[in-house]
PDB file of C-alpha atoms in Angstrom:
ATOM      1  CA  UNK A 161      69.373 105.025 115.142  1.00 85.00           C
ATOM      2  CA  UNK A 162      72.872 104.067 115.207  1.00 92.00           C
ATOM      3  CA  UNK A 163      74.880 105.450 112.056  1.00 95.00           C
ATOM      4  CA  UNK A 164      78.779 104.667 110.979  1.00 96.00           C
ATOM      5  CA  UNK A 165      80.099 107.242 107.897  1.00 94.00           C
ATOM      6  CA  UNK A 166      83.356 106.389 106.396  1.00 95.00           C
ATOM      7  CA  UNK A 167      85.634 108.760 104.494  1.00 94.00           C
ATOM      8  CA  UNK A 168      88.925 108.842 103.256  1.00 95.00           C
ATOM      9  CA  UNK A 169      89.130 106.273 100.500  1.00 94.00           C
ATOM     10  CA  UNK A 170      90.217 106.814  96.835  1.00 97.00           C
ATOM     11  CA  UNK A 171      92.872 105.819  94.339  1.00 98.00           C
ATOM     12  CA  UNK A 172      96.580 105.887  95.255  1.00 98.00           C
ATOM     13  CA  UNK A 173      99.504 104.432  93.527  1.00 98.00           C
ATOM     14  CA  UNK A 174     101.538 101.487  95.353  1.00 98.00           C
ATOM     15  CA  UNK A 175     103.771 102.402  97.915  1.00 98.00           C
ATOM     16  CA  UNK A 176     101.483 105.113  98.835  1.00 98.00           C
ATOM     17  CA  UNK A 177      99.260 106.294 101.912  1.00 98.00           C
ATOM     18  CA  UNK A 178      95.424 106.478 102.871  1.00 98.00           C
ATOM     19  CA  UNK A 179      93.878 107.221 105.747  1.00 98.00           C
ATOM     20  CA  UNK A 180      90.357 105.952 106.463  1.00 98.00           C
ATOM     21  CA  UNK A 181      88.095 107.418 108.829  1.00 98.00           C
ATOM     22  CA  UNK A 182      84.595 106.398 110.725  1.00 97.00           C
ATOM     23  CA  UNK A 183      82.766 107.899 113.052  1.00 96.00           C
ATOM     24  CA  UNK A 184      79.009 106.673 114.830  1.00 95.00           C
ATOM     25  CA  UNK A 185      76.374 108.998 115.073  1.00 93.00           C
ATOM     26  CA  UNK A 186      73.241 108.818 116.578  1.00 92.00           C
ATOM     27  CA  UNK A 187      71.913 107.660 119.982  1.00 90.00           C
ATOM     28  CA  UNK A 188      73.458 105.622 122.082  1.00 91.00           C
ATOM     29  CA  UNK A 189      74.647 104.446 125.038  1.00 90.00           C
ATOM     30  CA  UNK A 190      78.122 103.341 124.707  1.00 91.00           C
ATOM     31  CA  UNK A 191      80.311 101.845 121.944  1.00 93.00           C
ATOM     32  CA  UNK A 192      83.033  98.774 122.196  1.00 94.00           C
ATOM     33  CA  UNK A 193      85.017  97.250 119.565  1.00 96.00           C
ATOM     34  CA  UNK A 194      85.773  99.178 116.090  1.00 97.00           C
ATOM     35  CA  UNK A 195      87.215  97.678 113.596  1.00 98.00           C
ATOM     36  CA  UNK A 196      87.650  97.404 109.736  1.00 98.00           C
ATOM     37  CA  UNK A 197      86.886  95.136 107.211  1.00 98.00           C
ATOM     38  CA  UNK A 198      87.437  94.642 103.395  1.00 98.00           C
ATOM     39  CA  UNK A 199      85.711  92.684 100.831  1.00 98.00           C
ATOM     40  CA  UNK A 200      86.708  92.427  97.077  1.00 98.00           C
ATOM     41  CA  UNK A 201      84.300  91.081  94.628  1.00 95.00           C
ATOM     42  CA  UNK A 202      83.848  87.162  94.885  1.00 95.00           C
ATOM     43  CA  UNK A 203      85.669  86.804  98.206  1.00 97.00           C
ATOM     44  CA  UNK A 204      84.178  87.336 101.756  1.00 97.00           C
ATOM     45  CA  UNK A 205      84.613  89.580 103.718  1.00 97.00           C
ATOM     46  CA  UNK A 206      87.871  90.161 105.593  1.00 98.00           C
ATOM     47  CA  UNK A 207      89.022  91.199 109.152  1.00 98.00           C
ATOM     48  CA  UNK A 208      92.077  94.125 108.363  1.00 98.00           C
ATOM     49  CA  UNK A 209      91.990  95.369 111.711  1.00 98.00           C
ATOM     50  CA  UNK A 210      90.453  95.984 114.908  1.00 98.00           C
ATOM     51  CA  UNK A 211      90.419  98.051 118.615  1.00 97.00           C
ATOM     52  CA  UNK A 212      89.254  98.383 121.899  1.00 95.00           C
ATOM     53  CA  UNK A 213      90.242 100.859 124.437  1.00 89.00           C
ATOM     54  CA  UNK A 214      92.734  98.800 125.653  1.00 91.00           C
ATOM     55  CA  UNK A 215      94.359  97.194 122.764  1.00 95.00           C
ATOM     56  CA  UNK A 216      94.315  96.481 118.901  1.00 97.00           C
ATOM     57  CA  UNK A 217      94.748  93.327 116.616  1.00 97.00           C
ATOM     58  CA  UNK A 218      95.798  92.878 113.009  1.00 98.00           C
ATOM     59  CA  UNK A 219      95.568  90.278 110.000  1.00 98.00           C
ATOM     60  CA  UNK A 220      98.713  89.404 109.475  1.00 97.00           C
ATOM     61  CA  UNK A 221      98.580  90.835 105.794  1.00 96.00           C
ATOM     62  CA  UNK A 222      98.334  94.360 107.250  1.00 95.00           C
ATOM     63  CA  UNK A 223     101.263  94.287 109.819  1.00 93.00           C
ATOM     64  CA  UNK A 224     103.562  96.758 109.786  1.00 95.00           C
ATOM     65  CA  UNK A 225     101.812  98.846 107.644  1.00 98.00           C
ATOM     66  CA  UNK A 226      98.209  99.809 108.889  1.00 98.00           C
ATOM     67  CA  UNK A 227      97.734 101.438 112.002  1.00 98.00           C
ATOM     68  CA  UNK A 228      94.115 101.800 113.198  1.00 98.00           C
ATOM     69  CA  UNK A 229      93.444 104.297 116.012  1.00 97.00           C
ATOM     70  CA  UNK A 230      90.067 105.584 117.765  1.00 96.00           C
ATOM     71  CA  UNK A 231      89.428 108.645 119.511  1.00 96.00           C
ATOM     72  CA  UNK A 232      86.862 107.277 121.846  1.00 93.00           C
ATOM     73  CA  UNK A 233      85.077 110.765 122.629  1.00 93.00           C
ATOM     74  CA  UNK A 234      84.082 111.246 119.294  1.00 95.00           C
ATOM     75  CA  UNK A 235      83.310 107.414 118.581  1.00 94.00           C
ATOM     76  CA  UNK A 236      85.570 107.540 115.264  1.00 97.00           C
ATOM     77  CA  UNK A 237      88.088 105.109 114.262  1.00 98.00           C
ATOM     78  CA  UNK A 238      90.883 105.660 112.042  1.00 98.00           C
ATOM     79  CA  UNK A 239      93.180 103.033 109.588  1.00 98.00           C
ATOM     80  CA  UNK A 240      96.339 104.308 108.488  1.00 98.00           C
ATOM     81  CA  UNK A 241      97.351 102.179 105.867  1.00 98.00           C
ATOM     82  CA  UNK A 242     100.648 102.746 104.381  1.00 98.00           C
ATOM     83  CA  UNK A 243     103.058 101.134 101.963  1.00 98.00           C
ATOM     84  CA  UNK A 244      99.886 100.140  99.889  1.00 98.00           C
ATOM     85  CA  UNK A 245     100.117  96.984  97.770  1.00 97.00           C
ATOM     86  CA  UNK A 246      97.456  96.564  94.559  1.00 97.00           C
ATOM     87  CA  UNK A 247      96.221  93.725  96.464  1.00 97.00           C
ATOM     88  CA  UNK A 248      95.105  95.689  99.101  1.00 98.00           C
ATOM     89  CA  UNK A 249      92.428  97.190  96.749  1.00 98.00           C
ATOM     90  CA  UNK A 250      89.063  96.197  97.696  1.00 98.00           C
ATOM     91  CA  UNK A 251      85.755  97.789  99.768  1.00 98.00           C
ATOM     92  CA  UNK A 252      86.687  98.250 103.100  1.00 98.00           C
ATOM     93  CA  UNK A 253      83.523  98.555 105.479  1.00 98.00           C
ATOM     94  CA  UNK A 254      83.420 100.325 109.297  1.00 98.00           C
ATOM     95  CA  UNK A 255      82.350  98.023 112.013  1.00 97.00           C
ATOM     96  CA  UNK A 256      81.227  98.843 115.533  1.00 97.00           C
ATOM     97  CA  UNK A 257      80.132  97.513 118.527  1.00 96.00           C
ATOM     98  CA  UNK A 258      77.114  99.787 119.672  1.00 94.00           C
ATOM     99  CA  UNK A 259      75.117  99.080 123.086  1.00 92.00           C
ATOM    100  CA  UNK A 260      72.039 101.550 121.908  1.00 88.00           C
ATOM    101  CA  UNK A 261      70.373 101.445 125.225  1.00 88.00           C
ATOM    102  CA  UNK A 262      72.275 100.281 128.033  1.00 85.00           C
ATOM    103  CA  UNK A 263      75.675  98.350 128.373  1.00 81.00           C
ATOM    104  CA  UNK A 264      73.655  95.397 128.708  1.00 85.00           C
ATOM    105  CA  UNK A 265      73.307  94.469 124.850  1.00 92.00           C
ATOM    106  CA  UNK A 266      75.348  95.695 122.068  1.00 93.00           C
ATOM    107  CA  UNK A 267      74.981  95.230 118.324  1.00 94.00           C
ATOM    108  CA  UNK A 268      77.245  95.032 115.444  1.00 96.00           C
ATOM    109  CA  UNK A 269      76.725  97.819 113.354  1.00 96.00           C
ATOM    110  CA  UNK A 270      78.391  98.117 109.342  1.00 97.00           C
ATOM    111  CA  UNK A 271      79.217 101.346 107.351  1.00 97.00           C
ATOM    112  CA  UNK A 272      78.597 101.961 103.609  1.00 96.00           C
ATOM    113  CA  UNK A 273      81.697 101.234 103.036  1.00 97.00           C
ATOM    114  CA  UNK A 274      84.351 102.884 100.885  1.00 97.00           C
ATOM    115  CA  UNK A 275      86.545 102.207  97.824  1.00 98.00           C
ATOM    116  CA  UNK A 276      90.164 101.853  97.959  1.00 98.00           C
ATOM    117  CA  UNK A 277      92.078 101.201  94.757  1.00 98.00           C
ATOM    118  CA  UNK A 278      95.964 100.727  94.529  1.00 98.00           C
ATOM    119  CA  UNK A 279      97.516 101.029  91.210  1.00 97.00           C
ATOM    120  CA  UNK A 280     100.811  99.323  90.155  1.00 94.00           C
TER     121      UNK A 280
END
């Protein structure tokens, strides 16, 4: 069973720094893309951010200040975020790309997700 745990959310006041953190556990076989998301309440989900081991993409609202990072041999992925706005307060959920058997098939797995609140 394929598991992503998030850390490193909280409260911060604009203009300020997070860093987010998820790593998979479990068993597996390989793992892809990582990536984050954020959702606030009445809105769908958002991409922020995502990686391979070859290169990265961003939604233009993030740009210049998040960097997201993975250390691929311990299947974690981080998002600096810096120079935090109040609208960048919302959930923002893990995502991963997890073959759990061979490199055949992968599946898109989510974190719990974790809160992230910017204060004026």
């Amino acid at each position: 069973q394929v598991q992503l745990v998030e850390s490193g959310g909280g409260l911060v006041q604009a203009g300020g720094s997070l860093r987010l953190s998820c790593a998979a556990s479990g068993s597996f076989f390989s793992v892809s893309r990582m990536g984050w998301y954020r959702q606030v309440p009445g809105k769908q989900r958002e991409l922020v951010a995502t990686i391979t081991t070859t290169s990265a993409t961003y939604a233009d609202f993030v740009k210049g200040r998040f960097a997201i990072s993975r250390d691929v041999a311990k299947n974690t992925v981080y998002l600096q975020m810096n120079s935090l706005k109040p609208g960048d307060t919302a959930v923002y959920y893990c995502n991963a790309e997890v073959a759990p058997y061979s490199a055949d098939v992968y599946y898109r797995y989510w974190g719990q997700g974790t809160q992230v609140t910017v204060s004026s």
